[in-house]
Tab-separated table of C-alpha atoms in Angstrom:
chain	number	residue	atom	x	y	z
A	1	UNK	CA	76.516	85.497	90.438
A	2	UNK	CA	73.656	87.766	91.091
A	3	UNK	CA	74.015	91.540	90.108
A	4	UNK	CA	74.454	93.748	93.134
A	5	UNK	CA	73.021	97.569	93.243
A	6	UNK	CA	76.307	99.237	93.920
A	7	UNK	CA	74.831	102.162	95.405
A	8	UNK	CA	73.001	99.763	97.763
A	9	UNK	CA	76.087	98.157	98.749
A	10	UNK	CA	78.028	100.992	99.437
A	11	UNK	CA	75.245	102.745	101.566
A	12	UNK	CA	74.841	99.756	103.541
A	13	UNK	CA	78.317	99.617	104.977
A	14	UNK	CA	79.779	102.100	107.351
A	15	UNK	CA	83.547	101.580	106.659
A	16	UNK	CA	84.039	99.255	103.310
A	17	UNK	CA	87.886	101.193	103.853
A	18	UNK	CA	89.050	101.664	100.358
A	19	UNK	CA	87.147	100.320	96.988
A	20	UNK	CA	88.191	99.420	93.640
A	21	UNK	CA	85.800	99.551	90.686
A	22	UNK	CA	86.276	98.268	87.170
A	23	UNK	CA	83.447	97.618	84.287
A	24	UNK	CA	82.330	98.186	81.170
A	25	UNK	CA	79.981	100.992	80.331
A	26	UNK	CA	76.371	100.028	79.565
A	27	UNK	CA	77.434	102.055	76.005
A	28	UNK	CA	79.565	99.297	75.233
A	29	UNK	CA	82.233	102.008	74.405
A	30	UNK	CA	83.920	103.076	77.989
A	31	UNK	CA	85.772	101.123	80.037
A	32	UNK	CA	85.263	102.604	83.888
A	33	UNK	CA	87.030	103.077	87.046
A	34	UNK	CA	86.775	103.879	90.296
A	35	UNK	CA	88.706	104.346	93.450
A	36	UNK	CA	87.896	105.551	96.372
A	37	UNK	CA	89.459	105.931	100.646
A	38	UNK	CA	88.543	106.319	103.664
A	39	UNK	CA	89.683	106.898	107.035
A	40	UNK	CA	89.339	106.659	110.599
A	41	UNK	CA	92.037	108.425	111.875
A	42	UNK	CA	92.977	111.489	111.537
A	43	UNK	CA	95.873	110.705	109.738
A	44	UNK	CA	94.544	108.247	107.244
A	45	UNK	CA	91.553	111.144	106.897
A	46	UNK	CA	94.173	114.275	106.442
A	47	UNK	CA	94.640	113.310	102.449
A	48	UNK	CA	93.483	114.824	98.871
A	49	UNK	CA	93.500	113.095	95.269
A	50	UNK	CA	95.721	115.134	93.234
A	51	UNK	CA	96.679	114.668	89.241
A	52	UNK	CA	99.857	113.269	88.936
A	53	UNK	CA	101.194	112.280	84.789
A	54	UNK	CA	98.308	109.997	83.578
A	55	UNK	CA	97.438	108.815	87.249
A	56	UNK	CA	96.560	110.211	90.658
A	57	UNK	CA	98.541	110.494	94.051
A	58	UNK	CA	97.327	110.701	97.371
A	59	UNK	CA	98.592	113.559	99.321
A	60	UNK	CA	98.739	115.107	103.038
A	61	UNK	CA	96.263	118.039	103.102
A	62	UNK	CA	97.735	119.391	106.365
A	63	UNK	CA	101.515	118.587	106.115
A	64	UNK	CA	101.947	119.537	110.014
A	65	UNK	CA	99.419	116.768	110.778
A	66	UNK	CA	101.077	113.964	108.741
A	67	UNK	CA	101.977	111.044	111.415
A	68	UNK	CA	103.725	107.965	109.186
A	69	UNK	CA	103.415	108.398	105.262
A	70	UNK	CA	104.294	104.571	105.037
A	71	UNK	CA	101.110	103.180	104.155
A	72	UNK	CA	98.770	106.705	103.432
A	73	UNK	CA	100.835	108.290	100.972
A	74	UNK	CA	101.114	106.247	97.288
A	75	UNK	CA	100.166	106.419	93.904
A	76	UNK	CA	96.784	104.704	93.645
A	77	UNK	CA	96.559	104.766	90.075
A	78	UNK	CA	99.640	104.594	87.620
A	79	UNK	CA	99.481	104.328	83.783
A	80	UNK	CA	102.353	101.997	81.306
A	81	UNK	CA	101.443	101.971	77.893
A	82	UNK	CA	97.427	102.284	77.548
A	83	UNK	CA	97.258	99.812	81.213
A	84	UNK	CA	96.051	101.187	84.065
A	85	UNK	CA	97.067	99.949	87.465
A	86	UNK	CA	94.903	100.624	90.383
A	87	UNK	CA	95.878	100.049	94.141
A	88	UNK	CA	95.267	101.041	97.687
A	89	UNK	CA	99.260	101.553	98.687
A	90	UNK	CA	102.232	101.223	97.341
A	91	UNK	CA	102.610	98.065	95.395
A	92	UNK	CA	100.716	100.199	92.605
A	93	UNK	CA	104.911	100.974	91.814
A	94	UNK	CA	105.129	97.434	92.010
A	95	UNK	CA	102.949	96.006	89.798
A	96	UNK	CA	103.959	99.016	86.896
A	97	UNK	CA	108.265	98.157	87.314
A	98	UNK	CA	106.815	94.705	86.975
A	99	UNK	CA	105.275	95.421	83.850
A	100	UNK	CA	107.986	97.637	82.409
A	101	UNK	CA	109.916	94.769	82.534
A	102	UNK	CA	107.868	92.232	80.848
A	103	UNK	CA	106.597	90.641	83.449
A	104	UNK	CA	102.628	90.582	84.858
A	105	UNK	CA	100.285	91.581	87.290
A	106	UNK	CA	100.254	88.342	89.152
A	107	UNK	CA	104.529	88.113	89.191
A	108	UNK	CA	104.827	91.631	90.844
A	109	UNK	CA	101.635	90.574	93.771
A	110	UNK	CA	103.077	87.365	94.563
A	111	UNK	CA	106.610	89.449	95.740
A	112	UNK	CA	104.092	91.504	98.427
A	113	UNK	CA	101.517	90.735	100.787
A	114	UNK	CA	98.818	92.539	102.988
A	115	UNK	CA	100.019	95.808	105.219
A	116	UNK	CA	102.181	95.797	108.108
A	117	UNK	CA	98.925	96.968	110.670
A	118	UNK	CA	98.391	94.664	113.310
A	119	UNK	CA	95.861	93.228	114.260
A	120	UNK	CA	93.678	95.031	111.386
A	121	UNK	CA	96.085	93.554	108.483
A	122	UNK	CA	95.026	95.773	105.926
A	123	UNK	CA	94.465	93.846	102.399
A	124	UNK	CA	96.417	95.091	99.114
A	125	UNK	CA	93.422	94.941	96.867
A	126	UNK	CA	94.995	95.872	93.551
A	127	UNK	CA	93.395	95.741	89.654
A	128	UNK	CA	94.616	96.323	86.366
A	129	UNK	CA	92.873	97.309	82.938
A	130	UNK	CA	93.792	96.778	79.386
A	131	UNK	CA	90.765	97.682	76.671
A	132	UNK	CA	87.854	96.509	78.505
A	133	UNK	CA	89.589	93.475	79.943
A	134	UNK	CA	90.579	93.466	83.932
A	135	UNK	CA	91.738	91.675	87.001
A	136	UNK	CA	91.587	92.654	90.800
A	137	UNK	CA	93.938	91.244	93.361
A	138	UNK	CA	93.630	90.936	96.956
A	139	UNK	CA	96.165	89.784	99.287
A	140	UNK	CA	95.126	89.274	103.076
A	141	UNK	CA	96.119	87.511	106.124
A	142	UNK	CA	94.620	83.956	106.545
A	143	UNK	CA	91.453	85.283	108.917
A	144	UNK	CA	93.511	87.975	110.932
A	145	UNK	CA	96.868	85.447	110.792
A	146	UNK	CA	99.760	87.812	110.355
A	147	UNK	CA	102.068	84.760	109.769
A	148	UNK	CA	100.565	83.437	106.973
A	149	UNK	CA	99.082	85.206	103.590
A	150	UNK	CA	96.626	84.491	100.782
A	151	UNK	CA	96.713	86.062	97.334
A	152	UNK	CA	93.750	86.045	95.396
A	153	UNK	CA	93.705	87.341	91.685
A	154	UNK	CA	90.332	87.053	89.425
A	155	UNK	CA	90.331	87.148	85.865
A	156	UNK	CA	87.424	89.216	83.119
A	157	UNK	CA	88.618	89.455	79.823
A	158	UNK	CA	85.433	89.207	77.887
A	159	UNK	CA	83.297	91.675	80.556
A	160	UNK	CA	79.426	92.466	79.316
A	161	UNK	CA	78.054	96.259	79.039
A	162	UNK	CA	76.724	97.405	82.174
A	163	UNK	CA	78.900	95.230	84.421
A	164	UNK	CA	81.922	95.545	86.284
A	165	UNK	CA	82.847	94.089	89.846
A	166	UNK	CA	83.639	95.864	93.044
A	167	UNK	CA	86.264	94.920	95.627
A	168	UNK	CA	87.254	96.896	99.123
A	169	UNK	CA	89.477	95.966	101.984
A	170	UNK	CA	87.128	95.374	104.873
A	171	UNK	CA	84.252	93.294	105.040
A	172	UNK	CA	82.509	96.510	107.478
A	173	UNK	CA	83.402	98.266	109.919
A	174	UNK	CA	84.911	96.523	113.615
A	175	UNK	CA	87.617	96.354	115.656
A	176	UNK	CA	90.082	94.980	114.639
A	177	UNK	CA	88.384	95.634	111.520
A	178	UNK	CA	87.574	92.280	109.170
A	179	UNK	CA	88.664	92.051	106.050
A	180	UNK	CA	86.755	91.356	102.933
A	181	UNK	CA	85.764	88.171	101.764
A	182	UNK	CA	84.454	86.159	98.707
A	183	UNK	CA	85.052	87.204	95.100
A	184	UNK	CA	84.937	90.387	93.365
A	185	UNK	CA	81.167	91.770	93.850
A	186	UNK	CA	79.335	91.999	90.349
A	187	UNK	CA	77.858	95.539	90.068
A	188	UNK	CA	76.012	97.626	87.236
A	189	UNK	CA	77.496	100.424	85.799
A	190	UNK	CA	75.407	103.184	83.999
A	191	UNK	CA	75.217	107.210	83.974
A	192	UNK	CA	77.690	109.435	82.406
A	193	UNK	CA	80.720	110.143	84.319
A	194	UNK	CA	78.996	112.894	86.448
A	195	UNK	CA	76.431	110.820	87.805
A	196	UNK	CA	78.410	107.890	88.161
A	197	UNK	CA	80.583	110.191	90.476
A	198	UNK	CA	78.000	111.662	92.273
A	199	UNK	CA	76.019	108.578	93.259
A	200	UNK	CA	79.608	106.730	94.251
A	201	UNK	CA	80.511	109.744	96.287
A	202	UNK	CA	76.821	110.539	98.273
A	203	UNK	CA	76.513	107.006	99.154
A	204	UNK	CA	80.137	106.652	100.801
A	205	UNK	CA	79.596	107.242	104.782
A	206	UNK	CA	79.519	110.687	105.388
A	207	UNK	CA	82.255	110.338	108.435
A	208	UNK	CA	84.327	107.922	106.859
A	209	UNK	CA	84.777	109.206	102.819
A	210	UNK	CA	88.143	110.879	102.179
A	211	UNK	CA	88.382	111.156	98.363
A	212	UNK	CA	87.066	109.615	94.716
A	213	UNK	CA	89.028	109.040	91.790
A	214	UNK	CA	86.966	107.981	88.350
A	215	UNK	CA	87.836	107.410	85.136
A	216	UNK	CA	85.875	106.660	81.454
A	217	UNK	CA	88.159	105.439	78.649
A	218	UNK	CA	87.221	105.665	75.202
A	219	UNK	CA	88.301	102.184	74.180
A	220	UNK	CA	88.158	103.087	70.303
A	221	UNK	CA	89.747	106.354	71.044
A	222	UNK	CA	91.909	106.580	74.126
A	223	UNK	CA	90.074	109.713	75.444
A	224	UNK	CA	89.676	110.072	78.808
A	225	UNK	CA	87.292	111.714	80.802
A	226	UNK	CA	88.523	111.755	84.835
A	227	UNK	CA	87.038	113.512	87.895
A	228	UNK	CA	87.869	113.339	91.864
A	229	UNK	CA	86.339	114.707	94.810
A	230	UNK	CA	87.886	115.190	98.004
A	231	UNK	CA	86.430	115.679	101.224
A	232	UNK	CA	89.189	117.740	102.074
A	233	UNK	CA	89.367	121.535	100.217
């Protein structure tokens, strides 16, 4: 698989929805995450990032303008035990009971499916990371099919510096909106967190971007090193 300019591919697409990165640093020492929404609506685009524990929440930024929590308001990103889960709802809960208990990543996504939004049938895209070994999930609808689902999961546990892979819920923007399709994208990943943050965050569509979680993880030490941005302040 060719190596895709991340950048270029989120600058290129109007409404990716929301985007799950995971990589290793091209310092061979940090393992690296992103996560990042977006919205249409006004209620999908009336949420903040906030700190919750070791992870992140989403959260309404104008309570009086919430609509239906059911599928905005989650913990994207959960941590059990030096794993970090990463998801764009609320099987994120899911997939960490799953692993309190012993069981794995694929066990808890093969008990849910994509979201309830018909006709756009929102994909659960979903990853977890352990050291500098990952998967990412997705589970859609069999092309727009809300009767019958497919759940993809994709495997890296020897990942090279400088590389990660990249998968969102829509293919681009539409109506009903298409969801993505192929395998994880392979992307570089380079810059200190800052930068890395930045360039994620000025190449999301300016209408569109609601907020941007990232994460470095000293593999050899733990540390962490985490920033978000929110549209909304």
């Amino acid at each position: 698989m060719q190596k895709t300019d991340l950048l270029k591919e989120l600058s290129g697409n109007t409404y990716p929805g929301r985007g799950i990165v995971l990589g290793k640093h091209a310092d061979g020492k940090h393992a690296v995450i992103a996560y990042f929404i977006m919205g249409r609506s006004e209620n999908s685009r009336n949420r903040v990032f906030v700190e919750q524990e070791e992870g992140i929440r989403t959260q309404a930024f104008d309570p009086a303008k919430l609509v239906d929590p059911s599928l905005v308001i989650y913990a994207p990103v959960r941590v059990l035990d030096g794993v970090t889960v990463v998801t764009n709802g609320d099987q994120t809960d899911t997939i960490y009971n799953f692993l309190k208990e012993g069981k794995t990543f694929e066990d808890a996504l093969r008990t849910r499916t994509f979201e309830p939004d018909e006709p756009n049938f929102t994909p659960r895209i979903s990853g977890i990371l352990e050291g500098f070994a990952y998967k990412l999930s997705i589970l859609k609808s069999n092309n727009g099919n809300g009767a019958s689902a497919q759940r993809f999961f994709y495997e890296y546990q020897e990942p090279v510096a400088g590389e990660g892979h990249f998968i969102h819920t829509y293919k681009t923007d539409g109506s009903p909106i298409p969801s993505f399709e192929g395998e994880p994208v392979l992307v570089g990943i380079d810059g200190d967190i800052n930068t890395f943050t930045n360039e994620i965050w000025n190449n999301l569509n300016q209408d569109n971007k609601v907020s941007l979680f990232t994460r470095f993880i000293n593999v050899e030490t733990g540390e962490t090193q985490t920033k978000i941005i929110n549209k909304n302040k």
